[in-house]
Short mmCIF file of C-alpha atoms in Angstrom, two decimals:
data_model
loop_
_atom_site.label_atom_id
_atom_site.label_comp_id
_atom_site.label_asym_id
_atom_site.label_seq_id
_atom_site.Cartn_x
_atom_site.Cartn_y
_atom_site.Cartn_z
CA UNK L 25 0.16 -0.14 -0.38
CA UNK L 26 1.02 3.73 0.00
CA UNK L 27 3.28 4.44 2.89
CA UNK L 28 0.73 7.05 4.28
CA UNK L 29 -2.25 5.90 6.14
CA UNK L 30 -4.93 8.99 6.14
CA UNK L 31 -6.75 9.63 9.15
CA UNK L 32 -8.93 12.33 8.77
CA UNK L 33 -10.78 13.73 12.49
CA UNK L 34 -13.99 15.75 11.53
CA UNK L 35 -15.94 16.47 14.73
CA UNK L 36 -19.82 17.26 15.03
CA UNK L 37 -18.75 20.94 16.51
CA UNK L 38 -17.46 21.32 13.52
CA UNK L 39 -20.38 21.08 11.04
CA UNK L 40 -22.25 23.25 14.02
CA UNK L 41 -20.41 25.69 14.62
CA UNK L 42 -17.81 26.67 12.21
CA UNK L 43 -18.28 30.07 11.10
CA UNK L 44 -16.53 30.16 7.30
CA UNK L 45 -20.02 29.26 6.31
CA UNK L 46 -21.79 32.55 6.26
CA UNK L 47 -21.06 36.05 6.67
CA UNK L 48 -22.86 39.08 4.89
CA UNK L 49 -23.07 37.22 1.67
CA UNK L 50 -24.81 33.88 3.09
CA UNK L 51 -28.19 32.93 2.00
CA UNK L 52 -28.49 30.25 5.25
CA UNK L 53 -28.96 26.68 4.16
CA UNK L 54 -30.67 27.47 0.96
CA UNK L 55 -30.10 25.07 -1.70
CA UNK L 56 -29.91 25.41 -5.73
CA UNK L 57 -30.06 21.85 -7.22
CA UNK L 58 -30.51 22.73 -10.35
CA UNK L 59 -26.18 23.93 -9.83
CA UNK L 60 -25.56 21.41 -7.53
CA UNK L 61 -26.41 18.56 -10.49
CA UNK L 62 -24.21 20.56 -12.70
CA UNK L 63 -21.35 20.96 -10.39
CA UNK L 64 -21.90 16.91 -9.86
CA UNK L 65 -21.80 16.02 -13.48
CA UNK L 66 -19.16 18.35 -14.87
CA UNK L 67 -17.22 16.44 -12.07
CA UNK L 68 -17.35 13.69 -13.67
CA UNK L 69 -16.63 14.87 -17.27
CA UNK L 70 -14.28 17.64 -16.63
CA UNK L 71 -12.05 15.88 -13.81
CA UNK L 72 -12.72 12.38 -13.38
CA UNK L 73 -12.75 11.12 -16.88
CA UNK L 74 -10.57 14.68 -19.12
CA UNK L 75 -7.86 13.33 -16.18
CA UNK L 76 -8.12 9.81 -15.95
CA UNK L 77 -8.62 9.70 -20.16
CA UNK L 78 -5.54 11.56 -20.40
CA UNK L 79 -3.46 9.40 -17.75
CA UNK L 80 -4.37 6.13 -19.79
CA UNK L 81 -3.19 7.92 -23.55
CA UNK L 82 0.28 8.86 -20.99
CA UNK L 83 1.02 5.56 -20.03
CA UNK L 84 -0.04 4.32 -23.88
CA UNK L 85 2.84 6.23 -25.40
CA UNK L 86 4.80 5.35 -22.44
CA UNK L 87 4.86 1.77 -23.37
CA UNK L 88 4.65 1.85 -27.05
CA UNK L 89 8.20 3.79 -26.43
CA UNK L 90 9.36 1.13 -23.99
CA UNK L 91 8.83 -0.91 -27.38
CA UNK L 92 10.80 1.29 -29.54
CA UNK L 93 13.43 0.70 -27.34
CA UNK L 94 14.02 -2.73 -27.50
CA UNK L 95 12.73 -3.26 -31.45
CA UNK L 96 15.11 -0.02 -32.72
CA UNK L 97 18.04 -0.79 -29.89
CA UNK L 98 18.22 1.72 -27.16
CA UNK L 99 18.46 5.17 -27.63
CA UNK L 100 19.36 7.95 -25.44
CA UNK L 101 17.09 10.15 -27.49
CA UNK L 102 14.54 7.37 -27.03
CA UNK L 103 15.50 6.73 -23.21
CA UNK L 104 14.58 10.64 -22.71
CA UNK L 105 11.17 10.38 -24.66
CA UNK L 106 10.34 7.49 -22.70
CA UNK L 107 11.63 9.96 -19.53
CA UNK L 108 9.16 12.58 -20.78
CA UNK L 109 6.10 10.62 -21.02
CA UNK L 110 7.24 9.70 -17.67
CA UNK L 111 6.46 12.80 -16.34
CA UNK L 112 3.41 13.63 -18.63
CA UNK L 113 1.60 10.93 -16.56
CA UNK L 114 3.08 11.68 -13.12
CA UNK L 115 1.36 15.25 -13.83
CA UNK L 116 -1.70 13.65 -14.52
CA UNK L 117 -2.16 11.15 -11.88
CA UNK L 118 -0.48 13.43 -8.96
CA UNK L 119 -3.47 16.14 -10.32
CA UNK L 120 -6.46 13.32 -9.99
CA UNK L 121 -4.86 12.76 -6.52
CA UNK L 122 -7.43 15.26 -5.44
CA UNK L 123 -10.45 12.57 -6.21
CA UNK L 124 -9.11 9.57 -4.54
CA UNK L 125 -12.50 7.65 -4.65
CA UNK L 126 -14.71 5.25 -6.79
CA UNK L 127 -12.50 3.13 -8.62
CA UNK L 128 -9.10 4.30 -8.07
CA UNK L 129 -9.73 3.27 -4.70
CA UNK L 130 -12.26 0.46 -4.19
CA UNK L 131 -10.11 -1.49 -7.43
CA UNK L 132 -6.87 -0.96 -5.09
CA UNK L 133 -5.55 0.68 -8.54
CA UNK L 134 -3.64 3.48 -6.98
CA UNK L 135 -1.62 1.36 -4.34
CA UNK L 136 -0.61 -1.06 -7.73
CA UNK L 137 0.14 1.82 -9.50
CA UNK L 138 1.68 4.28 -7.11
CA UNK L 139 3.56 2.41 -4.17
CA UNK L 140 6.56 3.81 -2.88
CA UNK L 141 10.03 3.66 -1.98
CA UNK L 142 11.12 1.10 -4.58
CA UNK L 143 11.85 -2.28 -3.05
CA UNK L 144 15.75 -2.31 -4.03
CA UNK L 145 16.83 -6.09 -3.06
CA UNK L 146 13.37 -7.59 -4.83
CA UNK L 147 13.52 -5.34 -7.41
CA UNK L 148 16.69 -6.87 -7.87
CA UNK L 149 15.80 -10.23 -6.62
CA UNK L 150 13.41 -10.07 -10.03
CA UNK L 151 16.00 -9.20 -11.67
CA UNK L 152 18.39 -11.85 -11.17
CA UNK L 153 15.71 -14.88 -11.37
CA UNK L 154 14.82 -16.51 -14.22
CA UNK L 155 10.77 -15.92 -13.73
CA UNK L 156 9.30 -14.90 -16.94
CA UNK L 157 7.59 -11.56 -16.64
CA UNK L 158 3.98 -12.66 -17.48
CA UNK L 159 0.97 -10.49 -18.02
CA UNK L 160 -0.62 -12.25 -14.43
CA UNK L 161 3.33 -13.04 -12.78
CA UNK L 162 3.10 -8.78 -13.02
CA UNK L 163 0.06 -8.72 -11.73
CA UNK L 164 0.30 -10.87 -8.80
CA UNK L 165 3.47 -8.98 -7.66
CA UNK L 166 3.52 -6.66 -4.43
CA UNK L 167 2.30 -3.40 -4.84
CA UNK L 168 6.54 -1.88 -4.45
CA UNK L 169 7.55 -3.87 -7.43
CA UNK L 170 5.56 -2.57 -10.01
CA UNK L 171 3.79 1.27 -11.21
CA UNK L 172 5.20 4.69 -12.09
CA UNK L 173 8.13 3.72 -9.24
CA UNK L 174 10.00 0.62 -10.69
CA UNK L 175 9.65 2.12 -13.42
CA UNK L 176 11.36 5.30 -12.48
CA UNK L 177 14.68 3.83 -11.29
CA UNK L 178 14.69 1.46 -14.86
CA UNK L 179 14.43 4.27 -16.97
CA UNK L 180 16.81 7.14 -15.20
CA UNK L 181 18.86 5.02 -12.85
CA UNK L 182 19.19 5.38 -9.16
CA UNK L 183 21.39 9.35 -10.44
CA UNK L 184 18.97 9.89 -12.33
CA UNK L 185 21.42 9.48 -15.40
CA UNK L 186 21.21 6.05 -16.51
CA UNK L 187 22.80 5.85 -20.58
CA UNK L 188 20.49 3.82 -22.56
CA UNK L 189 23.38 1.53 -22.95
CA UNK L 190 22.82 0.76 -19.65
CA UNK L 191 19.74 -1.07 -20.35
CA UNK L 192 20.57 -4.59 -20.15
CA UNK L 193 18.11 -7.26 -21.45
CA UNK L 194 16.55 -8.74 -17.93
CA UNK L 195 15.47 -4.95 -17.57
CA UNK L 196 14.36 -3.72 -20.27
CA UNK L 197 12.47 -7.09 -20.37
CA UNK L 198 10.97 -6.67 -17.13
CA UNK L 199 10.79 -2.42 -18.00
CA UNK L 200 8.43 -3.56 -20.95
CA UNK L 201 6.30 -5.59 -18.62
CA UNK L 202 5.19 -3.54 -16.11
CA UNK L 203 5.21 -0.47 -18.74
CA UNK L 204 2.06 -3.27 -19.71
CA UNK L 205 0.94 -3.56 -16.60
CA UNK L 206 0.37 0.49 -16.31
CA UNK L 207 -1.19 1.01 -19.39
CA UNK L 208 -3.58 -2.09 -18.62
CA UNK L 209 -4.21 -0.10 -15.25
CA UNK L 210 -4.91 2.93 -16.20
CA UNK L 211 -7.06 1.75 -19.41
CA UNK L 212 -9.24 -0.48 -16.91
CA UNK L 213 -9.46 2.95 -14.43
CA UNK L 214 -10.14 5.60 -17.96
CA UNK L 215 -13.84 2.87 -18.81
CA UNK L 216 -14.12 2.48 -15.35
CA UNK L 217 -15.99 6.04 -15.49
CA UNK L 218 -16.95 5.76 -19.12
CA UNK L 219 -20.49 6.64 -19.63
CA UNK L 220 -20.39 4.94 -22.62
CA UNK L 221 -19.04 1.52 -20.41
CA UNK L 222 -21.32 -1.35 -18.82
CA UNK L 223 -21.64 -0.65 -14.43
CA UNK L 224 -19.48 2.62 -15.40
CA UNK L 225 -19.03 5.49 -11.97
CA UNK L 226 -20.35 8.17 -13.48
CA UNK L 227 -23.48 6.84 -13.02
CA UNK L 228 -22.56 6.16 -10.06
CA UNK L 229 -21.29 9.49 -8.87
CA UNK L 230 -24.41 11.32 -10.66
CA UNK L 231 -27.34 9.81 -9.85
CA UNK L 232 -26.22 11.18 -6.40
CA UNK L 233 -29.72 11.69 -4.94
CA UNK L 234 -31.35 9.96 -7.52
CA UNK L 235 -31.09 6.33 -6.89
CA UNK L 236 -27.41 6.20 -6.95
CA UNK L 237 -25.87 2.96 -5.39
CA UNK L 238 -23.25 4.38 -3.63
CA UNK L 239 -24.60 8.14 -2.57
CA UNK L 240 -28.21 8.28 -0.49
CA UNK L 241 -28.10 12.09 -1.24
CA UNK L 242 -26.13 14.71 -3.20
CA UNK L 243 -24.50 16.37 -0.11
CA UNK L 244 -23.04 12.73 0.06
CA UNK L 245 -21.24 13.05 -3.56
CA UNK L 246 -20.55 16.83 -2.53
CA UNK L 247 -18.82 14.92 1.06
CA UNK L 248 -17.15 12.93 -1.50
CA UNK L 249 -15.05 15.70 -2.99
CA UNK L 250 -14.15 18.01 -0.40
CA UNK L 251 -12.66 15.02 2.16
CA UNK L 252 -10.35 13.78 -0.96
CA UNK L 253 -9.44 17.80 -1.36
CA UNK L 254 -8.91 17.27 2.13
CA UNK L 255 -7.17 13.98 2.29
CA UNK L 256 -4.56 14.98 -0.62
CA UNK L 257 -3.71 17.68 1.78
CA UNK L 258 -3.11 16.32 4.35
CA UNK L 259 -1.21 12.83 3.22
CA UNK L 260 1.43 15.49 0.76
CA UNK L 261 2.02 17.99 4.14
CA UNK L 262 2.45 14.92 6.86
CA UNK L 263 3.18 12.34 5.16
CA UNK L 264 5.13 13.07 1.27
CA UNK L 265 6.58 16.05 2.94
CA UNK L 266 6.58 15.76 6.89
CA UNK L 267 7.80 11.65 7.53
CA UNK L 268 11.10 12.40 4.95
CA UNK L 269 11.31 15.82 6.69
CA UNK L 270 11.66 14.01 10.20
CA UNK L 271 13.56 11.26 9.01
CA UNK L 272 15.72 13.13 7.25
CA UNK L 273 16.24 10.44 5.02
CA UNK L 274 15.41 10.82 0.78
CA UNK L 275 14.91 7.14 0.91
CA UNK L 276 11.98 7.51 1.52
CA UNK L 277 10.89 10.22 -1.06
CA UNK L 278 7.85 9.24 -3.82
CA UNK L 279 9.36 10.17 -6.89
CA UNK L 280 13.84 10.17 -6.37
CA UNK L 281 15.32 8.91 -9.11
CA UNK L 282 13.62 11.62 -11.22
CA UNK L 283 14.01 14.27 -9.05
CA UNK L 284 9.96 14.68 -9.68
CA UNK L 285 8.80 14.67 -5.93
CA UNK L 286 8.34 18.28 -5.65
CA UNK L 287 6.63 18.67 -9.69
CA UNK L 288 4.25 15.23 -7.68
CA UNK L 289 3.40 17.63 -4.70
CA UNK L 290 2.96 21.04 -6.68
CA UNK L 291 0.65 18.61 -8.82
CA UNK L 292 -1.02 17.46 -5.63
CA UNK L 293 -2.21 20.59 -4.68
CA UNK L 294 -3.45 21.42 -8.27
CA UNK L 295 -5.09 18.98 -8.56
CA UNK L 296 -7.26 20.19 -5.31
CA UNK L 297 -7.72 23.51 -7.00
CA UNK L 298 -8.52 22.44 -10.57
CA UNK L 299 -11.93 20.11 -7.95
CA UNK L 300 -12.17 23.33 -6.59
CA UNK L 301 -12.33 25.39 -9.73
CA UNK L 302 -13.82 23.14 -11.53
CA UNK L 303 -11.68 21.83 -14.53
CA UNK L 304 -9.25 19.34 -15.20
CA UNK L 305 -8.60 20.75 -19.46
CA UNK L 306 -12.26 22.36 -20.15
CA UNK L 307 -14.31 24.24 -17.34
CA UNK L 308 -16.90 23.81 -16.09
CA UNK L 309 -19.17 24.34 -12.90
CA UNK L 310 -17.40 23.30 -9.49
CA UNK L 311 -17.42 23.58 -6.05
CA UNK L 312 -15.78 27.47 -6.28
CA UNK L 313 -19.25 28.57 -8.21
CA UNK L 314 -21.52 27.02 -4.86
CA UNK L 315 -19.60 28.58 -2.99
CA UNK L 316 -19.21 31.72 -4.69
CA UNK L 317 -23.29 31.87 -4.56
CA UNK L 318 -23.36 32.27 -0.69
CA UNK L 319 -19.64 33.49 0.31
CA UNK L 320 -17.76 35.30 -1.41
CA UNK L 321 -15.54 35.96 1.44
CA UNK L 322 -15.02 31.70 1.93
CA UNK L 323 -14.24 31.81 -1.87
CA UNK L 324 -11.26 34.51 -1.24
CA UNK L 325 -9.61 32.88 1.51
CA UNK L 326 -9.79 29.37 -0.09
CA UNK L 327 -7.92 30.38 -3.65
CA UNK L 328 -6.19 32.64 -1.66
CA UNK L 329 -4.71 29.42 0.34
CA UNK L 330 -4.12 27.57 -2.83
CA UNK L 331 -2.76 30.21 -4.31
CA UNK L 332 0.21 29.99 -0.97
CA UNK L 333 0.58 26.78 -1.03
CA UNK L 334 1.46 26.35 -4.77
CA UNK L 335 3.70 29.14 -3.97
CA UNK L 336 5.18 27.42 -1.16
CA UNK L 337 6.20 24.42 -2.94
CA UNK L 338 7.56 26.71 -5.94
CA UNK L 339 10.03 28.03 -3.44
CA UNK L 340 11.62 25.07 -2.50
CA UNK L 341 14.33 24.55 -5.60
CA UNK L 342 16.32 21.67 -4.31
CA UNK L 343 15.42 18.17 -5.49
CA UNK L 344 13.64 17.44 -2.20
CA UNK L 345 15.78 14.54 -0.89
CA UNK L 346 17.94 17.68 -1.03
CA UNK L 347 16.26 20.26 0.20
CA UNK L 348 15.07 18.25 3.26
CA UNK L 349 18.61 19.11 4.42
CA UNK L 350 20.02 21.88 2.43
CA UNK L 351 16.02 24.40 2.62
CA UNK L 352 14.25 23.49 6.27
CA UNK L 353 12.91 26.75 6.12
CA UNK L 354 11.23 26.38 2.79
CA UNK L 355 10.03 22.74 3.19
CA UNK L 356 8.67 23.53 6.54
CA UNK L 357 6.68 26.90 4.47
CA UNK L 358 5.44 24.68 2.14
CA UNK L 359 4.43 21.68 5.18
CA UNK L 360 2.53 24.93 7.14
CA UNK L 361 1.31 26.88 3.93
CA UNK L 362 -0.06 22.90 2.93
CA UNK L 363 -1.75 22.07 6.26
CA UNK L 364 -3.43 25.52 6.50
CA UNK L 365 -4.74 24.76 3.31
CA UNK L 366 -6.32 21.52 4.65
CA UNK L 367 -7.61 23.26 7.92
CA UNK L 368 -9.17 25.66 5.78
CA UNK L 369 -11.02 23.06 3.71
CA UNK L 370 -11.83 20.88 7.16
CA UNK L 371 -13.17 23.47 9.03
CA UNK L 372 -14.73 25.62 6.54
CA UNK L 373 -15.40 24.44 3.47
CA UNK L 374 -16.69 21.08 4.64
CA UNK L 375 -19.52 22.32 7.19
CA UNK L 376 -20.13 24.69 4.31
CA UNK L 377 -21.45 22.02 1.65
CA UNK L 378 -23.11 20.23 4.14
CA UNK L 379 -25.14 23.30 4.82
CA UNK L 380 -25.83 24.24 0.88
CA UNK L 381 -27.07 20.19 0.22
CA UNK L 382 -29.03 17.76 0.59
#
């Protein structure tokens, strides 16, 4: 599983007493059912479907590029193309972590593609073995031996400077099998929200309060959205960053070989921003529109804290594994800013959506 367990403590007093859900722009407990329905529908179309379609496209390209290393003979240019696509796929994935619910969770796709740190000893054992890397064999491997991060290790190398000629035949076999598995899982994830697919989560989510098998009310769907935003903020600040920072142990970081960890964290918070605004590429109705209908100050506060958190991450200019010792103030400021955002969502936005949905 992931190397951090999220625990959300949401007291009943927050719902009843929070002052953030009302100011001189508030209209009590009014509910705009039409707007709420549109927000739910636009989330599915403009965020989950768009993000997972982009992710599946990127991982499909990555698989083709990895195959080319074998077909054409590995060149540094081809390896660079693999690395570029890996980063693009990471961007789509990390932004989608702002809504880690539905099939990505229930089908355990998340841990199957994004568990870290890489288990070096077990990975080397796989490479030294004579096991055939069939589809079923890869599927049954423990999570730390498949997904983004073993692929990252194989294409970047331990220090991020691997040459194409350094890739052994056995490493390439493993890399091809891992990339195929990643492509398959992300394709399944894309299909899981596709309105034209059977048993899709789009129907489950958009029929909240109207016969959904998971969400008895629209409020349940809105709470799912906000709790997912809170959850990833908690994980980034207090897991992905703080655990590594306190331990001063760079081996625990998320994407060390590509030196992509700060970018990963920034994409996580950008994903929270996207959910709030209601967009991935296309822009639709989002939580922003609900909040602005009743409480302009809350909208301004949330947007301010989003900007501050993203800017704080941008001030960590060294690779994260180095920054935990070379830039401790910047790292701590980023932790604080993301926790401030988390607290704003938890203390004010969550009670607000409970008040204005039903």
